[in-house]
Short mmCIF file of N, CA and C and ligand atoms in Angstrom, two decimals:
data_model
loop_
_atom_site.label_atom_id
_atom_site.label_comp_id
_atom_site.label_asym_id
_atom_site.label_seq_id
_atom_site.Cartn_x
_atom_site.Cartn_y
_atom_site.Cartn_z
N UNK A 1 128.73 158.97 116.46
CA UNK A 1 129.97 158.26 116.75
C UNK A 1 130.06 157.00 115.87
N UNK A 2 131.52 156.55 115.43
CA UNK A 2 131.21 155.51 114.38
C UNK A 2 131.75 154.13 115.51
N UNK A 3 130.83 153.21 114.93
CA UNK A 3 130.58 152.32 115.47
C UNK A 3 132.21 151.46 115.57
N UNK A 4 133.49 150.59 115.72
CA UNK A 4 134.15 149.56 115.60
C UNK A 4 133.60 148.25 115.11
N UNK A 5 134.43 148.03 114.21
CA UNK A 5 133.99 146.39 113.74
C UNK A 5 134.15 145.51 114.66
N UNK A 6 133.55 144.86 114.78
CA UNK A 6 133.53 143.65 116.07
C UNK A 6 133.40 142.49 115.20
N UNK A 7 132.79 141.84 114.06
CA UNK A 7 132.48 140.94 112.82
C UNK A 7 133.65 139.78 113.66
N UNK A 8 132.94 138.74 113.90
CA UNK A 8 133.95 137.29 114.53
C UNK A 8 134.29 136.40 113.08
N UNK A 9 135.21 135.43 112.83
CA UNK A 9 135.14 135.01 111.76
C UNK A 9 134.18 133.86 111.47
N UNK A 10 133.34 133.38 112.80
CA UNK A 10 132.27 132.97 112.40
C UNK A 10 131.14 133.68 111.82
N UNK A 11 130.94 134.82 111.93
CA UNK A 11 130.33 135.24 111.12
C UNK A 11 130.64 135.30 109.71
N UNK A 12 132.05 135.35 109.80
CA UNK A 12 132.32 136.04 108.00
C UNK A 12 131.94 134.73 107.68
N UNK A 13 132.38 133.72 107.66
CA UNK A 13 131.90 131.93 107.33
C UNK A 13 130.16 132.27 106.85
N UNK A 14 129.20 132.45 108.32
CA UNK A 14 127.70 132.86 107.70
C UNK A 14 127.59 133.53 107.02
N UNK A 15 128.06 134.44 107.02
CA UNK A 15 127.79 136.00 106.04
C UNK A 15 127.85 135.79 104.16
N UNK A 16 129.09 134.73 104.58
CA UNK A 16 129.53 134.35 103.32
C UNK A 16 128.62 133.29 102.45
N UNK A 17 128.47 132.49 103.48
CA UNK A 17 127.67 131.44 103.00
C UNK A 17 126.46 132.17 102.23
N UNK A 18 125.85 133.07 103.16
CA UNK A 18 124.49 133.78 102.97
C UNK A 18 124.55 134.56 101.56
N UNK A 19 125.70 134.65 101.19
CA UNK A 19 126.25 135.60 99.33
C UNK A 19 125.81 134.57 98.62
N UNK A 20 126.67 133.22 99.19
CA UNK A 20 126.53 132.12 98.11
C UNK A 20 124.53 131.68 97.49
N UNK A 21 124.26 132.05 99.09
CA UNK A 21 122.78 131.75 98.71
C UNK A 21 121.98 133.03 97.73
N UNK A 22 122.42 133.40 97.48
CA UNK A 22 122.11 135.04 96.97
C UNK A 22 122.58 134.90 95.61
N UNK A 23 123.55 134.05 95.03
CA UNK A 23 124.48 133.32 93.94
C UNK A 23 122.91 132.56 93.34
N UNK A 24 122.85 131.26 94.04
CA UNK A 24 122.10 130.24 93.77
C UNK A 24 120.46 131.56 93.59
N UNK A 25 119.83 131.93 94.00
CA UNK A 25 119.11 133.00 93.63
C UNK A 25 118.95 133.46 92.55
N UNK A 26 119.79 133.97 92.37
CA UNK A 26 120.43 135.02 91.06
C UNK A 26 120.27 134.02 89.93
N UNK A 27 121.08 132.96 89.69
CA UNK A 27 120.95 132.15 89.12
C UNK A 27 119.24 131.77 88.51
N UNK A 28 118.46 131.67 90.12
CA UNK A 28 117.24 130.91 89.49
C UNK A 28 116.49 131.89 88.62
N UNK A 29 116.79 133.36 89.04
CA UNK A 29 115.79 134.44 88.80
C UNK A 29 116.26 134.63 86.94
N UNK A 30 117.07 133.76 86.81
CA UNK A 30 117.88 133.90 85.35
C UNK A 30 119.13 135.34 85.26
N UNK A 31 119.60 135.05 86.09
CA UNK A 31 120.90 136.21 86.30
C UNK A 31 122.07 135.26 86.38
N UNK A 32 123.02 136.18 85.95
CA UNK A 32 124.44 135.11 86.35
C UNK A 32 124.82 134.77 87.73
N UNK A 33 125.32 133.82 87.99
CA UNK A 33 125.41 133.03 89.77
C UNK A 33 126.30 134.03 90.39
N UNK A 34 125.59 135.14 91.07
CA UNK A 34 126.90 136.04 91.81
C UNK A 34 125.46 136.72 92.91
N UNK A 35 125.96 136.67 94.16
CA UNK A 35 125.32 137.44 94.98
C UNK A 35 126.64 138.17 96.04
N UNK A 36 125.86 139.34 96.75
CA UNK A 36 126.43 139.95 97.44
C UNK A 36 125.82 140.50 98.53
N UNK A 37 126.30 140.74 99.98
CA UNK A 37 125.31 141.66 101.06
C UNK A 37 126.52 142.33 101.53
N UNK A 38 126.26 143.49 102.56
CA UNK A 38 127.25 144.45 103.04
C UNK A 38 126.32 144.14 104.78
N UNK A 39 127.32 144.02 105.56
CA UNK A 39 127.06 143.63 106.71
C UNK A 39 127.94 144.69 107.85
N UNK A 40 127.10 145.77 108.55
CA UNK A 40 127.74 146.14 109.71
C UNK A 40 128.81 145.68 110.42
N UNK A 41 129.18 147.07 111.20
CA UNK A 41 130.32 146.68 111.82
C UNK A 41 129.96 145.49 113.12
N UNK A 42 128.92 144.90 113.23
CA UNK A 42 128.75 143.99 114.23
C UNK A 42 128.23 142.75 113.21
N UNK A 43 127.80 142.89 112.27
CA UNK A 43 127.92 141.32 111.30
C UNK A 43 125.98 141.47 111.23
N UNK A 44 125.46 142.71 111.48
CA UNK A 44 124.12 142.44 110.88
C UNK A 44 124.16 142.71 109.77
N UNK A 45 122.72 142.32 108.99
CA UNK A 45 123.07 142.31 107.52
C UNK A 45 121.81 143.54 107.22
N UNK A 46 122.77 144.38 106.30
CA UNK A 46 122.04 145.78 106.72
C UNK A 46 121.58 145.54 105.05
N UNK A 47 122.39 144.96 103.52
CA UNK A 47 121.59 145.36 102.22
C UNK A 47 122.43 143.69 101.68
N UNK A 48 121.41 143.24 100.67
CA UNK A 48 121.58 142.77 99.97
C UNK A 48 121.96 142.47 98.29
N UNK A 49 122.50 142.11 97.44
CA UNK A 49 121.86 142.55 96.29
C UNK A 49 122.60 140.90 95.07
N UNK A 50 121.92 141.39 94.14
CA UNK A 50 122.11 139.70 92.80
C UNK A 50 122.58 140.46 91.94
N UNK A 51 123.19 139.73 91.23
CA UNK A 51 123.76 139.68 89.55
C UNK A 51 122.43 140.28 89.34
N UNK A 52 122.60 141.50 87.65
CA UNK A 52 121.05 141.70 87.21
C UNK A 52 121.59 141.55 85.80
N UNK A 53 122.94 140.91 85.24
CA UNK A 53 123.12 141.21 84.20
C UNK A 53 122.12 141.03 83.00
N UNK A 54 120.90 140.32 83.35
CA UNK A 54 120.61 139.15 82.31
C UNK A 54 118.78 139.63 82.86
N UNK A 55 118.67 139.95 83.89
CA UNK A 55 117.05 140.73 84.21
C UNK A 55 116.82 142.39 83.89
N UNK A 56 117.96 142.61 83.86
CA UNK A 56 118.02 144.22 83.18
C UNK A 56 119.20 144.87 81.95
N UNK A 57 119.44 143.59 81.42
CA UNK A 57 120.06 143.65 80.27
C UNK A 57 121.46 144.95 80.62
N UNK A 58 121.81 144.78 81.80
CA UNK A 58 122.94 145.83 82.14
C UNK A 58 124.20 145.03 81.86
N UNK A 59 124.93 145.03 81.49
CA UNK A 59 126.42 144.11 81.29
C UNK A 59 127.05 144.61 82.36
N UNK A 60 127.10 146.00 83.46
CA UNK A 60 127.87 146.24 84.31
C UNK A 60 126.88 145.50 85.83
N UNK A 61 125.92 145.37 86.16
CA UNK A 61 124.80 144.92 86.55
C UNK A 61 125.54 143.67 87.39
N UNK A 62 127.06 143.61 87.70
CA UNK A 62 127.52 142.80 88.90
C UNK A 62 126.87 143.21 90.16
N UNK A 63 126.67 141.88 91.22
CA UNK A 63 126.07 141.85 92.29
C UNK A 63 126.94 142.82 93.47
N UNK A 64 128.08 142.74 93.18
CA UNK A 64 128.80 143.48 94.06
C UNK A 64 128.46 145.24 93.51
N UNK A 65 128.75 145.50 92.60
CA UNK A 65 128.38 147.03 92.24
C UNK A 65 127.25 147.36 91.89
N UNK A 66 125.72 146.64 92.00
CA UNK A 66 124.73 146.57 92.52
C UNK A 66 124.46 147.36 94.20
N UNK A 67 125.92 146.16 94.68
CA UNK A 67 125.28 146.49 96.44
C UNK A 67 125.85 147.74 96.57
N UNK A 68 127.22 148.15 95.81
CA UNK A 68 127.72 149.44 96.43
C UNK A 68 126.54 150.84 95.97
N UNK A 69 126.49 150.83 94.79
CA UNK A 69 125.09 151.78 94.27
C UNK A 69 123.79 151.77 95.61
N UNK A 70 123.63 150.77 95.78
CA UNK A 70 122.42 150.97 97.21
C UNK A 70 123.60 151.83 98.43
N UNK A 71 124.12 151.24 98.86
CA UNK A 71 125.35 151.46 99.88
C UNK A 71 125.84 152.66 100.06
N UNK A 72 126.07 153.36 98.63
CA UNK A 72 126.84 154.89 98.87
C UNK A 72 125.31 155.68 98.76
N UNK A 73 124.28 155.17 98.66
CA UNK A 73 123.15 156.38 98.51
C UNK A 73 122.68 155.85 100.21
N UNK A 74 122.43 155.07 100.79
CA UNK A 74 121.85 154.69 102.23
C UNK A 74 122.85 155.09 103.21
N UNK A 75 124.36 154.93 102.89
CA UNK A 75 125.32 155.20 104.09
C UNK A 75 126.23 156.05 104.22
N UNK A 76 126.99 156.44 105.03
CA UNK A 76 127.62 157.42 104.86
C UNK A 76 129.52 156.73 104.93
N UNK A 77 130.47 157.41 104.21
CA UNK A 77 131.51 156.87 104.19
C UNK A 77 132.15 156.48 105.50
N UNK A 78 132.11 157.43 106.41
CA UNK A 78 133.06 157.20 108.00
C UNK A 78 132.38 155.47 108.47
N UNK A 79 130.85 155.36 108.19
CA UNK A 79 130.30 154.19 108.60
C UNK A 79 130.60 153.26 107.84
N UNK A 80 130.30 153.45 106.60
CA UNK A 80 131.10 152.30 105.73
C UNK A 80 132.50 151.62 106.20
N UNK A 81 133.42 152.59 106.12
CA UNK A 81 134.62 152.21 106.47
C UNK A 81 134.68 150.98 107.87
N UNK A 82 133.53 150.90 108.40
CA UNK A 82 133.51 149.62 109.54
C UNK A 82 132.73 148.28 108.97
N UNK A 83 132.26 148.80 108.09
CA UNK A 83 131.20 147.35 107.40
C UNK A 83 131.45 146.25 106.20
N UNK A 84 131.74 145.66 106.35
CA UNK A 84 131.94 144.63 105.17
C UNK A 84 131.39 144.34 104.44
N UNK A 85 131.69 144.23 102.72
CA UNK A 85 131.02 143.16 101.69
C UNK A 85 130.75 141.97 101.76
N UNK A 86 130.60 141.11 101.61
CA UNK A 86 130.57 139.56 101.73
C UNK A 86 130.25 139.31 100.14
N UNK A 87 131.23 138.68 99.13
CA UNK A 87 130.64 138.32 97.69
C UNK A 87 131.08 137.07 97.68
N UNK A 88 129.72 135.74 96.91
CA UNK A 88 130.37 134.38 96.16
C UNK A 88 131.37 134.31 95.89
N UNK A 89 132.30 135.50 94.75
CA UNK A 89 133.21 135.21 94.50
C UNK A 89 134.30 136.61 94.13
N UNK A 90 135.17 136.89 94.21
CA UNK A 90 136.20 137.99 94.28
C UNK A 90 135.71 138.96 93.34
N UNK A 91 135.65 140.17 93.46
CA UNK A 91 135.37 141.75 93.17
C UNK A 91 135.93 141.30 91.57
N UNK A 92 135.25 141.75 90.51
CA UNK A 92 136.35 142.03 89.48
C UNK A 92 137.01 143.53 89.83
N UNK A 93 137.94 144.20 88.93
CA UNK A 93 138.42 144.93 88.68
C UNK A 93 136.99 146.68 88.94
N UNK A 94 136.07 146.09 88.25
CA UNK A 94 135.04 147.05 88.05
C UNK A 94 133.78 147.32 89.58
N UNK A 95 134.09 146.27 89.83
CA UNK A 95 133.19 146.07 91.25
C UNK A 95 134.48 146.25 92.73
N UNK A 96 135.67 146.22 92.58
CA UNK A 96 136.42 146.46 93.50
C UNK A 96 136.58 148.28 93.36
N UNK A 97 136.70 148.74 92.26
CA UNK A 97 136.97 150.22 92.16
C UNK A 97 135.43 150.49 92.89
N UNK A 98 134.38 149.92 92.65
CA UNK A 98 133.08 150.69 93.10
C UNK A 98 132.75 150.51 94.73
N UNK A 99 133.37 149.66 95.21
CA UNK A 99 133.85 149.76 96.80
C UNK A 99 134.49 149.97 97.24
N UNK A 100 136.01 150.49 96.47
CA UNK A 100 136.20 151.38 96.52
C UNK A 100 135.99 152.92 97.00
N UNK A 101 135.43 153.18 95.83
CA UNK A 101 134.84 154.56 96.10
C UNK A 101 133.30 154.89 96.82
N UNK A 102 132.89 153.55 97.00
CA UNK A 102 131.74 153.78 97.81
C UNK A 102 132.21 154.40 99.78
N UNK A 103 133.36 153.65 99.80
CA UNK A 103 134.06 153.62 100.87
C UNK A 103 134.03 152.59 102.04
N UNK A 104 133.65 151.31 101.75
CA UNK A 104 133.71 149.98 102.53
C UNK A 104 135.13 149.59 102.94
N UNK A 105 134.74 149.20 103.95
CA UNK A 105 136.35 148.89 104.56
C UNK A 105 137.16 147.81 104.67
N UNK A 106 135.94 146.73 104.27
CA UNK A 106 136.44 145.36 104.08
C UNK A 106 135.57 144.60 103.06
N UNK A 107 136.61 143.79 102.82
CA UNK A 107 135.61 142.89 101.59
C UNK A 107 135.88 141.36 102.02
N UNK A 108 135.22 140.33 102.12
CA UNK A 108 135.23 139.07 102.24
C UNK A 108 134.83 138.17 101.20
N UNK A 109 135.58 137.23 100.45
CA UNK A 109 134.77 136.52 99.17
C UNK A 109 135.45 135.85 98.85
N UNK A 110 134.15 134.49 98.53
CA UNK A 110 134.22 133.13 97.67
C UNK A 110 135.56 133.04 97.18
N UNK A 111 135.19 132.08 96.04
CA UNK A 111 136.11 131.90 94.80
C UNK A 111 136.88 133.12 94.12
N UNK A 112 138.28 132.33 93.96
CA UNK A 112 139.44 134.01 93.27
C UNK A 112 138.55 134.14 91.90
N UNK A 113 139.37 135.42 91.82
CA UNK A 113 138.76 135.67 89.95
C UNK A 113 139.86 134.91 89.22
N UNK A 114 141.00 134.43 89.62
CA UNK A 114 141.72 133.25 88.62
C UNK A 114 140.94 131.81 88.45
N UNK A 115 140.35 131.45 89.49
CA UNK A 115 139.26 130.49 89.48
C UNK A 115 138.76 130.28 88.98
N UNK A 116 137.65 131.65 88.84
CA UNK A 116 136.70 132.43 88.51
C UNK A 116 136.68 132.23 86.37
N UNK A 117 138.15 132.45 86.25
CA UNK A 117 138.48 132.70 85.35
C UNK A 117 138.70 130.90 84.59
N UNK A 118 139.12 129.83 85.09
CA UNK A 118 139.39 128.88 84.48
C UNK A 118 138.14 128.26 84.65
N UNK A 119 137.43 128.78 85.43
CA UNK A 119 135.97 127.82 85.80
C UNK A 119 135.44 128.23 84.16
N UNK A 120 135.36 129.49 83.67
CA UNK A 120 134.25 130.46 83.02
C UNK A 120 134.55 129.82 81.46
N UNK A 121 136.25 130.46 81.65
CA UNK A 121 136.88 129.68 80.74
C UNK A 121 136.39 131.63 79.46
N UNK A 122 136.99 131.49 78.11
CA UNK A 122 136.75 132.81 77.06
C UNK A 122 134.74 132.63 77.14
N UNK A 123 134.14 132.69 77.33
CA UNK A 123 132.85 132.45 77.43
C UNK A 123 132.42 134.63 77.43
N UNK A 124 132.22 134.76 76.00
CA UNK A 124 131.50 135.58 75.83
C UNK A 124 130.77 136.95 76.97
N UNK A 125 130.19 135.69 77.50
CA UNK A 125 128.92 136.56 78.49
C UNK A 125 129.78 137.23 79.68
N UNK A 126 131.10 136.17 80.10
CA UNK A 126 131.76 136.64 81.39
C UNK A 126 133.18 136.75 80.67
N UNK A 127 134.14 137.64 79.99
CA UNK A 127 135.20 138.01 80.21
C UNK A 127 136.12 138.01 81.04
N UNK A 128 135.83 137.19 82.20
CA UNK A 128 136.70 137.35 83.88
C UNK A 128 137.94 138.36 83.19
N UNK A 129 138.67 138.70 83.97
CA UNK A 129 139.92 139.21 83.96
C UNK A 129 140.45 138.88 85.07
N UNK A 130 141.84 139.09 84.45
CA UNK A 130 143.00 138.28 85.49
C UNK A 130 143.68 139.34 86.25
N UNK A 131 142.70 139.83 86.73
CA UNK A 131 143.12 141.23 88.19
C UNK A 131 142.60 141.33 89.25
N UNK A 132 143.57 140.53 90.32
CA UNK A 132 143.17 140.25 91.55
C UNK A 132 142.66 141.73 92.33
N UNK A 133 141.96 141.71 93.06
CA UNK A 133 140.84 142.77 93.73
C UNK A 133 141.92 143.64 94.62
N UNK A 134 143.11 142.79 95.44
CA UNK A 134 143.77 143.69 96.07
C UNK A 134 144.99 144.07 95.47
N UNK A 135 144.88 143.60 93.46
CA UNK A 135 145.92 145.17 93.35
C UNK A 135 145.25 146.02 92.93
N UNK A 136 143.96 146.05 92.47
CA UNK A 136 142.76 147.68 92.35
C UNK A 136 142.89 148.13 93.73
N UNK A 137 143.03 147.30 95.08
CA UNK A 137 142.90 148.28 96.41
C UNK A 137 144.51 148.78 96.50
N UNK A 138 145.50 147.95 96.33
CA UNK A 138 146.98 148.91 96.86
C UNK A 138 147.26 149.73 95.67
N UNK A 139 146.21 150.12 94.43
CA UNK A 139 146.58 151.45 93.81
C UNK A 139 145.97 152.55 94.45
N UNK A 140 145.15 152.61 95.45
CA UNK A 140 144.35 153.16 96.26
C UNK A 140 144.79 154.03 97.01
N UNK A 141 144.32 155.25 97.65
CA UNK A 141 144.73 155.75 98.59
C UNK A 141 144.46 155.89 100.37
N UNK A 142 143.38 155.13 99.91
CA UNK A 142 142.70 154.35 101.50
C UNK A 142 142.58 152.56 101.62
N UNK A 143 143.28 152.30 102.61
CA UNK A 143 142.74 151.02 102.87
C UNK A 143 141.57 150.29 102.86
N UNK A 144 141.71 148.72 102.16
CA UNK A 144 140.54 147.99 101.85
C UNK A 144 141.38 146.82 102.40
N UNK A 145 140.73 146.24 103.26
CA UNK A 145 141.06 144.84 103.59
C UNK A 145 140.17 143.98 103.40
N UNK A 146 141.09 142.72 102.57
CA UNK A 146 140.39 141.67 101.80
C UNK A 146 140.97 140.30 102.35
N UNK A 147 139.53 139.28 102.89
CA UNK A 147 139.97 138.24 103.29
C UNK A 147 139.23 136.90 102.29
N UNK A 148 140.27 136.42 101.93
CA UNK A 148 139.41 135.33 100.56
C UNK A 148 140.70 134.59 100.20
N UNK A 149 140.81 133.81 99.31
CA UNK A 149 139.49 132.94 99.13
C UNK A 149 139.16 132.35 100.38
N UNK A 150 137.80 132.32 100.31
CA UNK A 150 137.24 131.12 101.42
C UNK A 150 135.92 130.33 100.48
N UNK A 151 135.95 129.44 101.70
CA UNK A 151 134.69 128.81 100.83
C UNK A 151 134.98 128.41 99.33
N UNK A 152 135.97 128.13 98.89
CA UNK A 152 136.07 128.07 97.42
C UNK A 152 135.15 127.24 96.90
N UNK A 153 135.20 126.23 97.10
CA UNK A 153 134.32 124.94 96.46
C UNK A 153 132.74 125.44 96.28
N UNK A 154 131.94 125.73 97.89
CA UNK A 154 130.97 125.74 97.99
C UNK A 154 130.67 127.14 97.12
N UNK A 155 131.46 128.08 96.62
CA UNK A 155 131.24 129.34 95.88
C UNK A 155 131.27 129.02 94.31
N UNK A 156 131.86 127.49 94.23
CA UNK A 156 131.93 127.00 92.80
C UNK A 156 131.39 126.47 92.09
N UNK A 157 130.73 125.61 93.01
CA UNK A 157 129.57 124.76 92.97
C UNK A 157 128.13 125.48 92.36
N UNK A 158 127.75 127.35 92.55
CA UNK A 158 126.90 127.43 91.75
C UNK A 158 126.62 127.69 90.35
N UNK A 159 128.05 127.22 89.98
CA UNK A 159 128.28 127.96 88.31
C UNK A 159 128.21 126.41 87.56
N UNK A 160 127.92 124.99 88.31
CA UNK A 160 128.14 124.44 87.76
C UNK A 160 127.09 124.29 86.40
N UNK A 161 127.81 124.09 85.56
CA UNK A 161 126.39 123.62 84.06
C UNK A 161 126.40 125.35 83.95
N UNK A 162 126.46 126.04 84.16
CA UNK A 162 125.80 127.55 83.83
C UNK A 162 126.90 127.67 82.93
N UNK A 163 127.49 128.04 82.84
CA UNK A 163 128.34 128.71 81.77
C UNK A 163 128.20 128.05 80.47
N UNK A 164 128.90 126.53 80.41
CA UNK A 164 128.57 125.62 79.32
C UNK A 164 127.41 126.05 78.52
N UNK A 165 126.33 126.62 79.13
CA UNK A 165 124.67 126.37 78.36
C UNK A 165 124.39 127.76 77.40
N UNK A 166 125.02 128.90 78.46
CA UNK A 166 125.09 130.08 77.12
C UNK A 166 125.46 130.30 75.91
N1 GUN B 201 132.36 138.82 91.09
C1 GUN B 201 131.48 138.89 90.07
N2 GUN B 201 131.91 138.58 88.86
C2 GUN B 201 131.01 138.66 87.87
N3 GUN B 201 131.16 138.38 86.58
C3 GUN B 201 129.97 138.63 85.99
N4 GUN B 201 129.06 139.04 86.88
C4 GUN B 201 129.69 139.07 88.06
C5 GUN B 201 129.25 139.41 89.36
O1 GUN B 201 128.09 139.76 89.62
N5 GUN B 201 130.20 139.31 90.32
#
């Protein structure tokens, strides 16, 4: 039987916070500042995962399509569809299609990718693009509900000095 989301928005606040710390992580391990976890339909935190762009020389190696790759091999879609992402900062284009099709039912996250994008600035290593996460979900044929920005600042705060130095 599949479980109902119950997730309070105090949790999404922790949950979220808990990405950002996963950001600051990523960062130290020498990865770009992006973390992500996928949290049950009751707000436990079932997987985690970091940026690897820069520890496994992957350029697709975002923290969010990291977590979905664990996610669609550990879970099954009907369950997904009750559990949430939690990311630092908004899905790009490439990491929203992969939760997408992993089949998650909600996404919660940091800083926009327009943010995302003036923070980064043309910087080589991060290309941001200027494609918000929920128009990759309303080309879709299943619902993805996305609650963000939140936390902006504290999701911004771990890129500070990082970009400049590459
Ligand atoms: N949201 C997000 N954007 C990125 N840009 C480069 N890497 C990442 C990542 O891991 N997550």
């Amino acid at each position: 039987m599949t479980q109902t989301r119950t997730v309070t928005p105090e949790q999404d606040i922790a949950l979220l916070t808990r990405s950002i710390e996963l950001a600051t992580e990523s960062r130290a391990r020498g990865d770009h500042p992006f973390g992500a976890l996928l949290a049950g339909p009751d707000g436990a935190v079932l997987l985690e995962a970091m940026n690897t762009c820069g520890s496994k020389g992957d350029r697709t190696g975002h923290a969010e399509r990291n977590l979905m790759t664990q996610a669609s091999i550990a879970y099954a879609p009907e369950f997904l569809a009750q559990c949430t992402m939690y990311t630092s900062a908004e899905p790009c284009a490439m990491c929203a299609g992969s939760v997408y099709w992993a089949g998650v039912g909600r996404v919660v996250h940091g800083m926009s990718e327009v943010a995302l994008k003036a923070l980064i600035g043309p910087d080589p290593e991060n290309l941001t693009m200027d494609l918000p996460c929920r128009a990759v979900f309303d080309a879709g044929q299943r619902r993805v509900e996305v609650v963000g920005p939140l936390l902006s600042r504290e999701s911004a705060v771990v890129h500070e000095g990082f970009w400049e130095g590459l």
